[in-house]
Amino acid sequence: MHIGKYIDLVHRTELDLVKAFRLVANAHGDEVDVYQTCMLLSSWSQSLSDDVQIFAERYGEEDDDEPDRLTQTLLKETRKGGMALLRDLHDLYLIVSEVRICCAILKQAAAGLRDDALMATCEKIERQSKRQVAWIYTRMKSAAPQTLIVAE
Amino acid sequence: MQASRDSIIDIWGERTPYSGKWPVRVDQCTNEEPDSWVQSACILCSNGCGIDIGVKNGRIVGVRGRKEDLVNAGRMGPKGLHGWVANNSRDRLTKPLIRKNGKLEEVSWDEAMNLIVQRSKEIIEKYTSLGIGFYTSGQLFLEEYYTLGVVGKAGLGTPHMDGNTRLCTATSAAALKASFGTDGQPGSYSDIDTTDCVLHVGHNIASQQTVLWMRILDRLAGPHPPKLVVIDPRATYTAQKATLHLAPKLGTNIPVMNGLLNLIIAAGHINQAYIDAHTVGFEALKEIVTKWPPDRVEEVSGVPAAKLREAAHILGTSQSLVSTVLQGVYQSMQATAAAVQINNLHLLRGLIGRDGCGIYQMNGQPTAQNTRECGADGDLPGFRNWDNKDHVQQLATLWNVELDKIPHWSPPTHAMQIWRFAEAGSIKMLWISGTNPAVSMPELPRIRKILQKEDLFVVAQDAFMTETTKLADVVLPAAIWGEKTGCYTNVDRTVHISHKAVEPPGEARSDFDIFIDYSRRMGFKDKDGAELIKWNTPEAAFEAWKECSRGRPCDYTGMSYAKLTGGSGIQWPCNETYPDGTRHLYTDGVFNTAADYCETYGHDFDTGAAVTQQEYKAKDPKGKAFLKGSDYLPPHEVPDADYPLWLTTGRLVYHFHTRTKTGRSKELHDAAPDGYVQISEQDAAKYSIAEGDMIAVTSRRGRVEEPAKIGGIEPGIVFIPFHYGYWDNDERPRAANELTITEWDAVSKQPHFKYAAVRISKI
């Protein structure tokens, strides 16, 4: 059984997101809404990773030995300014998307195992990460024209 | 000054007790006997009282209430009775000014307008029209907003247009859209005449809409008085009259409202048939509010569980209900989510769309409703949906421009973001009309810095030299109320006409004429090469606006200047079906939520993320209202060891906005000459502060010095009125917004003026 691998992926990516949202919040504190929303979304990921932790204990986490996964290559350093904000939101979008894919796969296993509790957790992750992505998408779209056309 | 009553000492005047039809009482104030009276409406709060302007020898000499008007039946409040004297002030701006070598110098209109046009063209050439932003007001007229909206959207093609209405009324619009699909107040002021119960949430109506409060006072004094429930952290004039007053801690509106709805649902005091037939989302809402039993509400908000139960019983069993909401909700944490809970209360109980049942998501300013309707704020004209191509195409067809000329790639930029773009340098020109952000915006040190930026070209049009015009590069002298003709719409959708009574002073011009002049000089054309702005008079603009409003909720097509003149104001929609206007919206329980009609596809209340068109269409509510809930999020700044007290800000009954008008009336000035900091007896004792002591109030953003006023407020909270700036007194820092926070609601983008952590010390 390799379910532990995907539990680990979801768990670790949520933990990465806790850090990533905080990183972006602090790098773009002048964009007040970005700061506050990223801090909020970071707290969501913290709560989701706590939820997954229970299943890591139940099924055992299988460490991912693949080198340099997505989350380790993105958002490595803090950047400042309008274009940096756009690039950072773009990266966040990709990391949340990673959680969503991992979660979709994990959810299939939860269905096969008839594990209602894991299923409920997967659905919660789906719901919350969809909200995270929706905010990032909304914010990127509104920042893009000004950044790409006017900002110097 | 000859007045029918002393509105300074007795703010609301003599009672005319009633139930059913509000009796007439005509209030009047003049300094000379007028030769003639000219029909108008008061422009010093959002109530929208019908009044006449008294004129003698080409000067305004007084005002009186119009007895035939639906809104006020002749009454006027202290601001309306005295504020008009500002028109006659000797310090009106009468010539355009341009900053030369650091100093504002008088120039001709040609020179001023040519400079604005030259700078506009340079910016567009280099950066596109995304380099230009507009920050307008809640005090221009409908015709002016509509003209500005068309100039911005179809002339320049910039999405950066909003008003100070973002500070006062944005949440009202956002909450109405979130629940009912579009903006538009469901109720009518006449609901007060028969209702059994009135609920005021974060709304000190006694000070803010004095004439509407007179109506409530008259009901309270008459037979079958309504019960009055007030939710407000301060013991305001309004709270003092309450049957029941709940005083929650700052930033806890959501726990209190969730707690009330929880008790009402649990007690079965809901109209399940109405919920099933006319709403979506009940189960999800119920799940959220169930988490808020009275004990938990008490723990978080400080409202005793027994009082919450009593309030829920009153609100759950009353046969009719009028609810009003204002800045205590709109300018606080989770603004839209909390305002929507009031809508939910009415929907759950089926108390909407009939006499005695009204929701007034109040507006702060007199013509705020029109910025929302006409597209001079972050909305498209006619409550159209920026994310619905068909709606944008309707405007493109109407204006005869290409669809892509009208920015609709994301929502129109909200004011807080416009200022941020200016701060970050990507907005190069900011055109401010009829407002004074250097006193009214949060975190003033930041605002002053932005206005003084070398790379920001600031145009300000105003009637007076203000804290803002002093920092502008070009100042345009504006004609104001009484000096121009136009219409405006109040909270209960009543449209009034205000006729020109006198000539403006010197070379002052109406905002309407200035915007049209700009459009002509910029050479804005439609796609056939004709002038984009096809009107030259306010009446022609009104006719154009009627076409824009056709078929939309705010349908004006049945109105005309002639019809608005002579009698009372008229409530929209007014069209072939409703030739005399409409008292209530949603009488049939069908709301404006259908996917092809709604003004928004909705937002996540916690993040502001937009729901997409596709997602909305998949669950098209097709006319059912939304029941939406939200769980509690604590405020972003809370008192701590360094800043141990809460600051909240608000209004005084005698002043409007930054006092540019009311501060010029001797009576109003003398009644409230200066700012103060209100503190509780307990805190006064703790800090050894006596009444009148000078106190320094400091936040992370700034510092003010205010005399102490003791009592009438909960321990741990201090209050400073926001009206006072520096144009008439720059001896000490005293503007409340030196202290406030730059942050805003996720959905409505309205800034949070209602809480900030501060410390105090005796000077």
Short mmCIF file of C-alpha atoms in Angstrom, two decimals, chain A residues 11-117:
data_model
loop_
_atom_site.label_atom_id
_atom_site.label_comp_id
_atom_site.label_asym_id
_atom_site.label_seq_id
_atom_site.Cartn_x
_atom_site.Cartn_y
_atom_site.Cartn_z
CA HIS A 11 0.80 16.96 4.39
CA ARG A 12 4.13 18.35 3.30
CA THR A 13 2.69 20.59 0.61
CA GLU A 14 0.23 22.07 3.10
CA LEU A 15 3.12 22.73 5.46
CA ASP A 16 5.00 24.31 2.58
CA LEU A 17 1.97 26.48 1.96
CA VAL A 18 1.89 27.61 5.57
CA LYS A 19 5.38 28.97 5.01
CA ALA A 20 4.82 30.13 1.45
CA PHE A 21 1.77 32.26 2.28
CA ARG A 22 3.66 33.80 5.20
CA LEU A 23 6.64 34.50 3.02
CA VAL A 24 4.52 36.29 0.44
CA ALA A 25 2.62 38.14 3.17
CA ASN A 26 5.81 39.49 4.66
CA ALA A 27 7.46 40.28 1.34
CA HIS A 28 4.45 42.37 0.25
CA GLY A 29 3.36 43.98 3.48
CA ASP A 30 2.75 47.25 1.62
CA GLU A 31 -0.09 45.55 -0.23
CA VAL A 32 -2.25 45.38 2.86
CA ASP A 33 -4.89 43.06 1.46
CA VAL A 34 -2.21 40.67 0.23
CA TYR A 35 -0.59 40.60 3.65
CA GLN A 36 -3.81 40.00 5.55
CA THR A 37 -5.29 37.45 3.16
CA CYS A 38 -2.05 35.49 2.86
CA MET A 39 -1.83 35.31 6.66
CA LEU A 40 -5.40 34.03 6.75
CA LEU A 41 -4.76 31.47 4.02
CA SER A 42 -1.59 30.38 5.79
CA SER A 43 -3.67 29.63 8.88
CA TRP A 44 -6.04 27.55 6.75
CA SER A 45 -3.14 25.46 5.49
CA GLN A 46 -1.89 25.01 9.04
CA SER A 47 -5.27 23.69 10.06
CA LEU A 48 -5.45 21.39 7.02
CA SER A 49 -1.99 19.99 7.64
CA ASP A 50 -3.04 19.24 11.24
CA ASP A 51 -6.05 17.40 9.86
CA VAL A 52 -3.87 15.28 7.58
CA GLN A 53 -1.41 14.55 10.38
CA ILE A 54 -3.95 12.21 11.98
CA PHE A 55 -3.94 10.02 8.87
CA ALA A 56 -0.18 10.06 8.61
CA GLU A 57 -0.22 8.44 12.02
CA ARG A 58 -2.89 5.94 10.98
CA TYR A 59 -1.44 4.87 7.65
CA GLY A 60 2.18 5.85 8.10
CA GLU A 61 3.80 8.52 5.99
CA GLU A 62 6.06 7.35 3.22
CA ASP A 63 8.86 9.82 2.66
CA ASP A 64 9.12 11.22 -0.78
CA ASP A 65 12.61 10.61 -2.10
CA GLU A 66 12.03 12.41 -5.38
CA PRO A 67 14.53 15.26 -5.62
CA ASP A 68 13.49 18.92 -5.93
CA ARG A 69 9.77 18.84 -5.96
CA LEU A 70 7.79 21.85 -7.09
CA THR A 71 7.54 23.47 -3.69
CA GLN A 72 11.27 23.39 -3.23
CA THR A 73 11.96 25.25 -6.42
CA LEU A 74 9.39 28.00 -6.01
CA LEU A 75 9.36 30.99 -3.69
CA LYS A 76 12.91 30.49 -2.61
CA GLU A 77 13.64 34.11 -1.91
CA THR A 78 11.57 37.13 -1.09
CA ARG A 79 11.12 39.61 -3.85
CA LYS A 80 9.83 43.19 -3.72
CA GLY A 81 7.68 45.29 -5.99
CA GLY A 82 4.75 44.92 -8.37
CA MET A 83 6.21 42.34 -10.74
CA ALA A 84 7.52 40.34 -7.80
CA LEU A 85 4.04 40.28 -6.31
CA LEU A 86 2.64 38.91 -9.52
CA ARG A 87 5.37 36.27 -9.74
CA ASP A 88 4.91 35.29 -6.09
CA LEU A 89 1.14 34.95 -6.46
CA HIS A 90 1.78 32.92 -9.59
CA ASP A 91 4.04 30.58 -7.60
CA LEU A 92 1.50 30.29 -4.79
CA TYR A 93 -1.07 29.33 -7.39
CA LEU A 94 1.15 26.50 -8.58
CA ILE A 95 1.79 25.19 -5.07
CA VAL A 96 -1.90 25.21 -4.16
CA SER A 97 -2.57 23.45 -7.46
CA GLU A 98 -0.07 20.81 -6.38
CA VAL A 99 -2.07 20.23 -3.19
CA ARG A 100 -5.24 19.95 -5.22
CA ILE A 101 -3.80 17.29 -7.51
CA CYS A 102 -2.30 15.33 -4.62
CA CYS A 103 -5.59 15.57 -2.75
CA ALA A 104 -7.63 14.41 -5.75
CA ILE A 105 -5.45 11.29 -5.95
CA LEU A 106 -5.58 10.69 -2.19
CA LYS A 107 -9.35 11.04 -2.27
CA GLN A 108 -9.58 8.17 -4.76
CA ALA A 109 -7.78 5.96 -2.28
CA ALA A 110 -10.03 7.15 0.55
CA ALA A 111 -13.03 6.10 -1.55
CA GLY A 112 -11.53 2.69 -2.27
CA LEU A 113 -10.76 2.19 1.42
CA ARG A 114 -14.24 3.39 2.44
CA ASP A 115 -12.42 5.63 4.90
CA ASP A 116 -15.11 8.24 5.60
CA ALA A 117 -12.91 10.30 7.86
#
